[in-house]
Short mmCIF file of C-alpha atoms and ligand atoms in Angstrom, two decimals:
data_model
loop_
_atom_site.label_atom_id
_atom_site.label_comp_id
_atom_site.label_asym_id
_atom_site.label_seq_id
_atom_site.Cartn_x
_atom_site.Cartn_y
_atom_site.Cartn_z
CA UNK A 1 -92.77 -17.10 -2.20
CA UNK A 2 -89.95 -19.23 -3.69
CA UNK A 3 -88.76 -20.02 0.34
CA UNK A 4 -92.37 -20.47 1.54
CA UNK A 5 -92.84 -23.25 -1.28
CA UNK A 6 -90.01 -25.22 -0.04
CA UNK A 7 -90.74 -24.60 3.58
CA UNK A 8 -94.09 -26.26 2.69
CA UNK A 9 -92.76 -29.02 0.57
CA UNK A 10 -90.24 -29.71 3.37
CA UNK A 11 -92.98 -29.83 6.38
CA UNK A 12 -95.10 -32.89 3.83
CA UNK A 13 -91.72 -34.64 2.81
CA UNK A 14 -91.15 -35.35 6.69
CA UNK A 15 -95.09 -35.80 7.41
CA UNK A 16 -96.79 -39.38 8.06
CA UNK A 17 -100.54 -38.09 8.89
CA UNK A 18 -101.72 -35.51 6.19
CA UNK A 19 -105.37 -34.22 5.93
CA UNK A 20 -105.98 -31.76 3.00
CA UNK A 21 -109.46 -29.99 2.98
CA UNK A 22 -110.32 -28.22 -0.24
CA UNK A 23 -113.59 -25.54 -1.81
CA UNK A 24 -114.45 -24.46 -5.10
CA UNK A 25 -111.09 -23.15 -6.04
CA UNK A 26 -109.17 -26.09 -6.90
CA UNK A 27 -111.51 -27.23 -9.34
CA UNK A 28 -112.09 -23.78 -10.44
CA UNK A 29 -109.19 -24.08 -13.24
CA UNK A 30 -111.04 -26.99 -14.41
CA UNK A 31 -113.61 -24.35 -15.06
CA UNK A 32 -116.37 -25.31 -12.77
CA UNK A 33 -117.79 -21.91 -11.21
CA UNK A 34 -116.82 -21.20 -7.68
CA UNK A 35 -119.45 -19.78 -5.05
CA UNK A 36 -118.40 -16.67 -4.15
CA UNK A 37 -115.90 -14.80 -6.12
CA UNK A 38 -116.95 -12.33 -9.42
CA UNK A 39 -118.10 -14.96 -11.37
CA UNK A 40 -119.48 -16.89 -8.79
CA UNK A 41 -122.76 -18.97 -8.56
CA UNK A 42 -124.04 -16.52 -5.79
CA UNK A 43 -123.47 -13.60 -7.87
CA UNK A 44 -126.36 -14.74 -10.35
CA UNK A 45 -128.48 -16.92 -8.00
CA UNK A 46 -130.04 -16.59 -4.96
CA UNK A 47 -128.56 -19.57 -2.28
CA UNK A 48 -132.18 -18.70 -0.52
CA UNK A 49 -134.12 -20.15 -3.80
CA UNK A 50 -131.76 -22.75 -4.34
CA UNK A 51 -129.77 -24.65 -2.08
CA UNK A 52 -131.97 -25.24 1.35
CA UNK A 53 -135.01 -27.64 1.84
CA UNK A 54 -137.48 -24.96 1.79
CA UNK A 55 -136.55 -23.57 -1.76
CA UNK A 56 -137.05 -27.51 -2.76
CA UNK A 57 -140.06 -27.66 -0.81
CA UNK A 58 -141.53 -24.61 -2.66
CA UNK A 59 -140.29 -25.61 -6.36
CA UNK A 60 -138.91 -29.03 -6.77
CA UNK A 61 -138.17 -28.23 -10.20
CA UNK A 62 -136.78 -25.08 -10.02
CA UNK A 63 -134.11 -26.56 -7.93
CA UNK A 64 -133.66 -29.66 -9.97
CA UNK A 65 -133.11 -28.13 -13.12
CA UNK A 66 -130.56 -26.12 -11.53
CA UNK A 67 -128.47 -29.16 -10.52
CA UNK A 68 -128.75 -30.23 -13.68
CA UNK A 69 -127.32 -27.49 -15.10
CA UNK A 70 -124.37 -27.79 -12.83
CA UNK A 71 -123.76 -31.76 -13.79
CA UNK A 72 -123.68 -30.70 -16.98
CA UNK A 73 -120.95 -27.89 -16.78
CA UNK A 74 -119.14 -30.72 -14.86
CA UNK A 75 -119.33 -33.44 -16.98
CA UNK A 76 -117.79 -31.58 -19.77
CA UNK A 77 -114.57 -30.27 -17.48
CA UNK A 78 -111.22 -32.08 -17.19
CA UNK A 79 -109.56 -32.71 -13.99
CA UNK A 80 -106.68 -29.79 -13.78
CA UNK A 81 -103.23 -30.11 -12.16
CA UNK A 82 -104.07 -29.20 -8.28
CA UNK A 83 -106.15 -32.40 -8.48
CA UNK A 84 -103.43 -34.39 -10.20
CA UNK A 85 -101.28 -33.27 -7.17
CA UNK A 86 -103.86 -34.08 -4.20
CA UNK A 87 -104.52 -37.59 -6.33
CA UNK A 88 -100.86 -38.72 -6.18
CA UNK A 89 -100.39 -37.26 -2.56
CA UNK A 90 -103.02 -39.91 -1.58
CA UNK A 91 -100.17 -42.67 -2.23
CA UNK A 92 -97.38 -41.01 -1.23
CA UNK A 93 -98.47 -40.65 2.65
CA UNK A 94 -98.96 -43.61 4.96
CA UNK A 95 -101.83 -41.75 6.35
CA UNK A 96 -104.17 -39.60 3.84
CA UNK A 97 -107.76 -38.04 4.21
CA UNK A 98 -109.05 -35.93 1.78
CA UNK A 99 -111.84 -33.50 2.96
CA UNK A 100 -113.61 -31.53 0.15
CA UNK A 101 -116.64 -29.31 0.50
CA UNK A 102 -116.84 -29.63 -3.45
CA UNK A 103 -120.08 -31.77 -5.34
CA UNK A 104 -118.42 -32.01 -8.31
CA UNK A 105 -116.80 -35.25 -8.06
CA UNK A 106 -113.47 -34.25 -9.84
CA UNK A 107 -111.74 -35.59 -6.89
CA UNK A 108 -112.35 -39.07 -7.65
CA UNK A 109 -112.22 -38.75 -11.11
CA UNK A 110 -108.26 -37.67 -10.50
CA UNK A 111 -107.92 -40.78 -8.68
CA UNK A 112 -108.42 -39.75 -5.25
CA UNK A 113 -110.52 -43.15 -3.23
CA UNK A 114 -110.15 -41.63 0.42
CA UNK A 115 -112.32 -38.87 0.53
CA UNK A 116 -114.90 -37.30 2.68
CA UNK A 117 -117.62 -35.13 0.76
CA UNK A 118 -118.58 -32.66 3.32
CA UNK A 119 -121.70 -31.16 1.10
CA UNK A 120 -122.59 -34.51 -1.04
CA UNK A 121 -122.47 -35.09 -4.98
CA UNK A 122 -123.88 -33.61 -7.52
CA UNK A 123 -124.56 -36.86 -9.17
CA UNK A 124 -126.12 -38.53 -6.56
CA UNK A 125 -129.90 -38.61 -5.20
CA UNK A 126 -131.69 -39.59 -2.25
CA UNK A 127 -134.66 -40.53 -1.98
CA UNK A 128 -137.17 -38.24 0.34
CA UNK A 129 -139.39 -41.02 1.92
CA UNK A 130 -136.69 -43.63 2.66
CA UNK A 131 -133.70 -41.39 2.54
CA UNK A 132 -131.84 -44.02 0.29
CA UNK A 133 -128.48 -42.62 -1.67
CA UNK A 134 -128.10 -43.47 -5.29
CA UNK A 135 -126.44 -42.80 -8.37
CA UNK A 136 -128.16 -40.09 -10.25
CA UNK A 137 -129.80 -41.20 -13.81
CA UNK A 138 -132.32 -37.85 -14.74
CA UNK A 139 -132.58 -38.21 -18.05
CA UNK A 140 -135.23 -35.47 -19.00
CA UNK A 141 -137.20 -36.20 -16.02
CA UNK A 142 -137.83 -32.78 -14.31
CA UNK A 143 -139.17 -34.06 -10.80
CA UNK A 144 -136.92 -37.91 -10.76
CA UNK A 145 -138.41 -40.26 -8.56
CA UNK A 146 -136.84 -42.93 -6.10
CA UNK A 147 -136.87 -45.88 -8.38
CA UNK A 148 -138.01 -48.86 -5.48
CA UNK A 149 -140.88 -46.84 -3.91
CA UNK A 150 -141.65 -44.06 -6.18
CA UNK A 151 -141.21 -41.11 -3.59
CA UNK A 152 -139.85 -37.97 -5.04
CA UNK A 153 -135.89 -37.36 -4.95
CA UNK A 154 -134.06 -34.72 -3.81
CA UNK A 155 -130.26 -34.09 -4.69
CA UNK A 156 -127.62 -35.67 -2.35
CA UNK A 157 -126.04 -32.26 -0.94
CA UNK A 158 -126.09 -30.32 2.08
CA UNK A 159 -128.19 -27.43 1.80
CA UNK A 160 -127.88 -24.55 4.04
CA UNK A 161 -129.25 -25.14 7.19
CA UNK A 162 -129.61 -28.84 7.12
CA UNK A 163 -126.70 -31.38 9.04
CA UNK A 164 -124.27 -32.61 7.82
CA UNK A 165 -123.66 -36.45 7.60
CA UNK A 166 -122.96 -37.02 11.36
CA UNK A 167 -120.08 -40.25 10.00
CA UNK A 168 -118.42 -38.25 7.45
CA UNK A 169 -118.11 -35.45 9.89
CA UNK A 170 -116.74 -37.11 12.10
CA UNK A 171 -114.08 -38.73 10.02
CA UNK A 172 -113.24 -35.14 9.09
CA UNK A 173 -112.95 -34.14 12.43
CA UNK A 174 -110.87 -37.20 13.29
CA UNK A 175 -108.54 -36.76 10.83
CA UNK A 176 -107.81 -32.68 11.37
CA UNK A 177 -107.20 -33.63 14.89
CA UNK A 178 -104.69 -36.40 14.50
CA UNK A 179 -102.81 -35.26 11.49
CA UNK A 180 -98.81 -34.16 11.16
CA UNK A 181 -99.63 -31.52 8.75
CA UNK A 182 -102.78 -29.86 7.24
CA UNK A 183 -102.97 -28.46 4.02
CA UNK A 184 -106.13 -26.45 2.97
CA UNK A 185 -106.53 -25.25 -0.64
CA UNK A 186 -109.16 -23.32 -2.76
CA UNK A 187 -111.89 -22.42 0.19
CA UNK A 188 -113.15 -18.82 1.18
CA UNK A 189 -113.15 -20.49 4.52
CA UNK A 190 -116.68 -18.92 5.11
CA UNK A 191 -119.19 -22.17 5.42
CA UNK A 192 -119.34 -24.09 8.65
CA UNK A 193 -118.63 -26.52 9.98
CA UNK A 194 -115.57 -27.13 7.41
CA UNK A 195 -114.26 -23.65 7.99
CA UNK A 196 -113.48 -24.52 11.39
CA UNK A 197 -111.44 -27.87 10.37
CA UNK A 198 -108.06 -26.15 9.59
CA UNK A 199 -108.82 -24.75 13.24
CA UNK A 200 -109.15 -27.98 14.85
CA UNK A 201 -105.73 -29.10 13.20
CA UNK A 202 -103.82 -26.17 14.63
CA UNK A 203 -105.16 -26.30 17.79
CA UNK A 204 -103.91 -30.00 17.95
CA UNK A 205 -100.56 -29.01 17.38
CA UNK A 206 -100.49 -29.42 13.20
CA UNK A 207 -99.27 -27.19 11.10
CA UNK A 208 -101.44 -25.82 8.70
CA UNK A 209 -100.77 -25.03 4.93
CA UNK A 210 -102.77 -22.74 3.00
CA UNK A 211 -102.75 -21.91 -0.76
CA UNK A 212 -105.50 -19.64 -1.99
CA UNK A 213 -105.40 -17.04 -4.67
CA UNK A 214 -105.95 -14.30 -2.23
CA UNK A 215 -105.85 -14.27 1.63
CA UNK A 216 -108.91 -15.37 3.53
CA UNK A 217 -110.41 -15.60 7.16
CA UNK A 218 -108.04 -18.33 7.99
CA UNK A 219 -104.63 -17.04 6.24
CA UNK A 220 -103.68 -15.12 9.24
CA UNK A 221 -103.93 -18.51 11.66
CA UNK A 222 -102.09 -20.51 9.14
CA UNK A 223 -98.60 -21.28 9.44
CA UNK A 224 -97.50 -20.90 5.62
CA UNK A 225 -100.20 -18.86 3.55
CA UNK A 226 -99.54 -19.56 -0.28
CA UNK A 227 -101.19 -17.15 -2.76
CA UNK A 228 -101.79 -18.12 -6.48
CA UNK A 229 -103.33 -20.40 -8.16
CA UNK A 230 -103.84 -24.01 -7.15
CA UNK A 231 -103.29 -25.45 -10.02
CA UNK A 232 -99.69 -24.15 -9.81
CA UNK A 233 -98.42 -23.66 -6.58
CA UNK A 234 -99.22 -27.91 -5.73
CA UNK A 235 -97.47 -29.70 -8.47
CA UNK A 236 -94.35 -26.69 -7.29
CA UNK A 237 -94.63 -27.52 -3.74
CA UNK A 238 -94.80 -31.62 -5.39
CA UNK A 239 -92.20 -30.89 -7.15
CA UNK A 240 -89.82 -29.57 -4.39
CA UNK A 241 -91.08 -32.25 -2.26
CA UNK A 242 -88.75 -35.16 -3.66
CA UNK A 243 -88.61 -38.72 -4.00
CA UNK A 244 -92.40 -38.56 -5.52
CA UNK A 245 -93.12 -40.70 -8.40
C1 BV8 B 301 -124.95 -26.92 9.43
C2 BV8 B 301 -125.03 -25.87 -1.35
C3 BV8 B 301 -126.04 -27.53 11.46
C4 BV8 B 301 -124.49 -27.00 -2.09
C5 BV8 B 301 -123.44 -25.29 0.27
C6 BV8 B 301 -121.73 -21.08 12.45
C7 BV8 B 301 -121.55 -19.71 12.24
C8 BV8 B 301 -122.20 -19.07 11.21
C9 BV8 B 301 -123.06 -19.75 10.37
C10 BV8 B 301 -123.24 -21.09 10.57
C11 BV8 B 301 -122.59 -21.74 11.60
N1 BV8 B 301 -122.93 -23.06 11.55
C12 BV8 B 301 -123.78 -23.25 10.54
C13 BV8 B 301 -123.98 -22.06 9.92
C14 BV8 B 301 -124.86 -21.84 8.77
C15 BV8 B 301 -124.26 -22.28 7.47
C16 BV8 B 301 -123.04 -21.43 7.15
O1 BV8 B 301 -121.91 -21.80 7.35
N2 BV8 B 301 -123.27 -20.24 6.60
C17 BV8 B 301 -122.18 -19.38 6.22
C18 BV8 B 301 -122.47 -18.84 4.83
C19 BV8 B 301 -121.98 -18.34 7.25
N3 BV8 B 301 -123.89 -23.68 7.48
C20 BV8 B 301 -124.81 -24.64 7.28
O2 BV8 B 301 -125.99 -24.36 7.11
C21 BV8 B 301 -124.32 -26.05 7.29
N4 BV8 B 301 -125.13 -26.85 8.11
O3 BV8 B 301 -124.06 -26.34 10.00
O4 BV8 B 301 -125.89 -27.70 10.07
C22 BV8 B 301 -126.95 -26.36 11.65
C23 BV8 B 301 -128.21 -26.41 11.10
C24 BV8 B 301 -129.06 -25.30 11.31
C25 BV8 B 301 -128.60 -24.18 12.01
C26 BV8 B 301 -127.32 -24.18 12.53
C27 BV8 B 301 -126.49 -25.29 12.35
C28 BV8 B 301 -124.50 -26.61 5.89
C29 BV8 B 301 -123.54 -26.04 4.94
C30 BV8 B 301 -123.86 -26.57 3.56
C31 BV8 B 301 -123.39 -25.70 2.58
N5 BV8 B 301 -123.82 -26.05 1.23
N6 BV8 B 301 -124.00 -25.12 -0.90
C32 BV8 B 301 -124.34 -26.73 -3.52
O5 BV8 B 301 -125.34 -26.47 -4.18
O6 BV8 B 301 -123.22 -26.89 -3.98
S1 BV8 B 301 -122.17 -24.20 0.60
C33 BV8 B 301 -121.21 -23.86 -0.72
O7 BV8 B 301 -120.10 -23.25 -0.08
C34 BV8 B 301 -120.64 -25.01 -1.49
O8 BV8 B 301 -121.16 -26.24 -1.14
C35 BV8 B 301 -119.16 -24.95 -1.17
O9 BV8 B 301 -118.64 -26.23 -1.02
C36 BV8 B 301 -119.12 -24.21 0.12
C37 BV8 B 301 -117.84 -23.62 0.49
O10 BV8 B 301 -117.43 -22.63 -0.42
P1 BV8 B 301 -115.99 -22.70 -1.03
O11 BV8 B 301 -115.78 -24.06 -1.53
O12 BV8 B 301 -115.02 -22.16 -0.08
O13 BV8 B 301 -116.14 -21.75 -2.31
P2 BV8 B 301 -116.08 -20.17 -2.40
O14 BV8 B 301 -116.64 -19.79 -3.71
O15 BV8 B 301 -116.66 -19.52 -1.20
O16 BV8 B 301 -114.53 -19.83 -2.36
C38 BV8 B 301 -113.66 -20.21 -3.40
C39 BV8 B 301 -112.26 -19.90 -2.94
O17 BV8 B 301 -111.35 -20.38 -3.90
C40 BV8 B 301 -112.00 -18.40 -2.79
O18 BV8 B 301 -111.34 -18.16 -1.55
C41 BV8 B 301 -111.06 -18.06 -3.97
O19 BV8 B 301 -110.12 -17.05 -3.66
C42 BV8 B 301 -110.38 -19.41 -4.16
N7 BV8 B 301 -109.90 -19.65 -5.53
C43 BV8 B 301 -110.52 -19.38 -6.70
N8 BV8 B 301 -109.78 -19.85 -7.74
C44 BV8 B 301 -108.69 -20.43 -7.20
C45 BV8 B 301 -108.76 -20.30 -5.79
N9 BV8 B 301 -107.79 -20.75 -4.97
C46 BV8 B 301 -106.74 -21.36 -5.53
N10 BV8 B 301 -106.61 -21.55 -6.89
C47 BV8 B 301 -107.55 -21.07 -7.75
N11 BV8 B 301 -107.39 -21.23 -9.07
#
């Protein structure tokens, strides 16, 4: 493991281009719960009654108080040290796009300005008449409406079955294609169409980096497979790359 640290640290110290795609995992030492692991969301809730436009069609609130319960186990977590890493990496490369399927916003909150959020925010809203994005104030309201023309909102993330934002995507794609090096960290690798990123990368001649704490669909296409915890193996491979601060 030692050697395949370095070896990873040594491909991003020579790297210009760097796109870094992340899932639940890295912000799951910030204890947020991930999606699909033993303790995770769809262990104890059905994505079918939850997280696709007919479950919101059937019972608004149902779904809303849901997301509510998530921004609140949010707001009370801390950013953790895999997000510290991916935050300073953003300076350090002439050329960084982050790519995160996550809603949780802990990105930014590291520090992190250039990234694409595949699935949306969990403290967003849109509204469902005029399809306007806005900051998310719910209060104790259990069905929030769209403050300028009173039409219900709905939260501001992809649910399954429904596109994803056609510009963001294709930034992502744009920047797995043309990158030096891609480096993909806390995702089962399950959900399309970001499971297929890392894929893209590869096939454009970058090498891809993955750190997981166990192996996944992708780890045997990946060129260095890291397994451990996130919040440890990036500030090592930071660490080892050099010349950082
Ligand atoms: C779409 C709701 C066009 C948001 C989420 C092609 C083939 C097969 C199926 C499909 C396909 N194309 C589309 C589909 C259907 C579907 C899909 O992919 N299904 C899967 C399940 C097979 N995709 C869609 O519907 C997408 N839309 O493609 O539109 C279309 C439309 C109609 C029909 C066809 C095409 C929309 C996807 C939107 C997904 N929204 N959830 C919410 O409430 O949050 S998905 C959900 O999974 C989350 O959003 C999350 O971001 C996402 C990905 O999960 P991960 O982040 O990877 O999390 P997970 O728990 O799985 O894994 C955590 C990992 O971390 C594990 O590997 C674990 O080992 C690791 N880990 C844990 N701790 C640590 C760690 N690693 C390191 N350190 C640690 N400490």
């Amino acid at each position: 493991m030692p050697d395949r640290i370095k070896r990873a640290a040594d491909m991003l110290s020579n790297a210009r281009k760097v796109t870094v795609l992340t899932g639940a995992g890295i912000s799951a030492e910030s204890n947020v719960p991930t999606f699909r692991g033993k303790d995770g969301l769809w262990k104890n809730f059905r994505p079918e009654d939850l997280a696709t436009p007919e479950a919101f069609k059937r019972d608004p609130k149902l779904v809303w108080e849901w997301y509510k319960w998530r921004r609140g186990i949010v707001t009370k977590c801390r950013t953790n040290p895999a997000h510290e890493v991916i935050a300073k990496m953003e300076s350090r490369f002439s050329s960084f796009t982050l790519v995160t399927q996550n809603v949780d916003g802990l990105h930014r909150r590291a520090g992190n300005k250039n990234v694409l959020e595949l699935h949306g925010n969990l403290f967003k809203a849109r509204c469902t008449k005029e399809g306007t994005i806005m900051d998310l104030d719910q209060g104790d309201d259990p069905l929030p409406k769209c403050p300028d023309c009173g039409a219900l909102l709905r939260p501001h993330i992809v649910w399954f079955g429904e596109s994803l934002d056609p510009e963001i995507l294709q930034k992502a794609f744009a920047a797995s294609v043309s990158c030096d090096i891609f480096l993909v960290a806390g995702t089962s690798a399950i959900v399309q169409p970001a499971a297929t990123l890392p894929l893209y990368a590869r096939q454009s001649g970058a090498p891809v980096i993955e750190v997981n704490l166990e192996r996944t669909a992708l780890s045997s296409m990946v060129n260095i497979s890291l397994t451990g915890k996130a919040g440890e193996i990036l500030p090592r491979i930071w660490e080892q790359m050099g010349d950082c601060e």
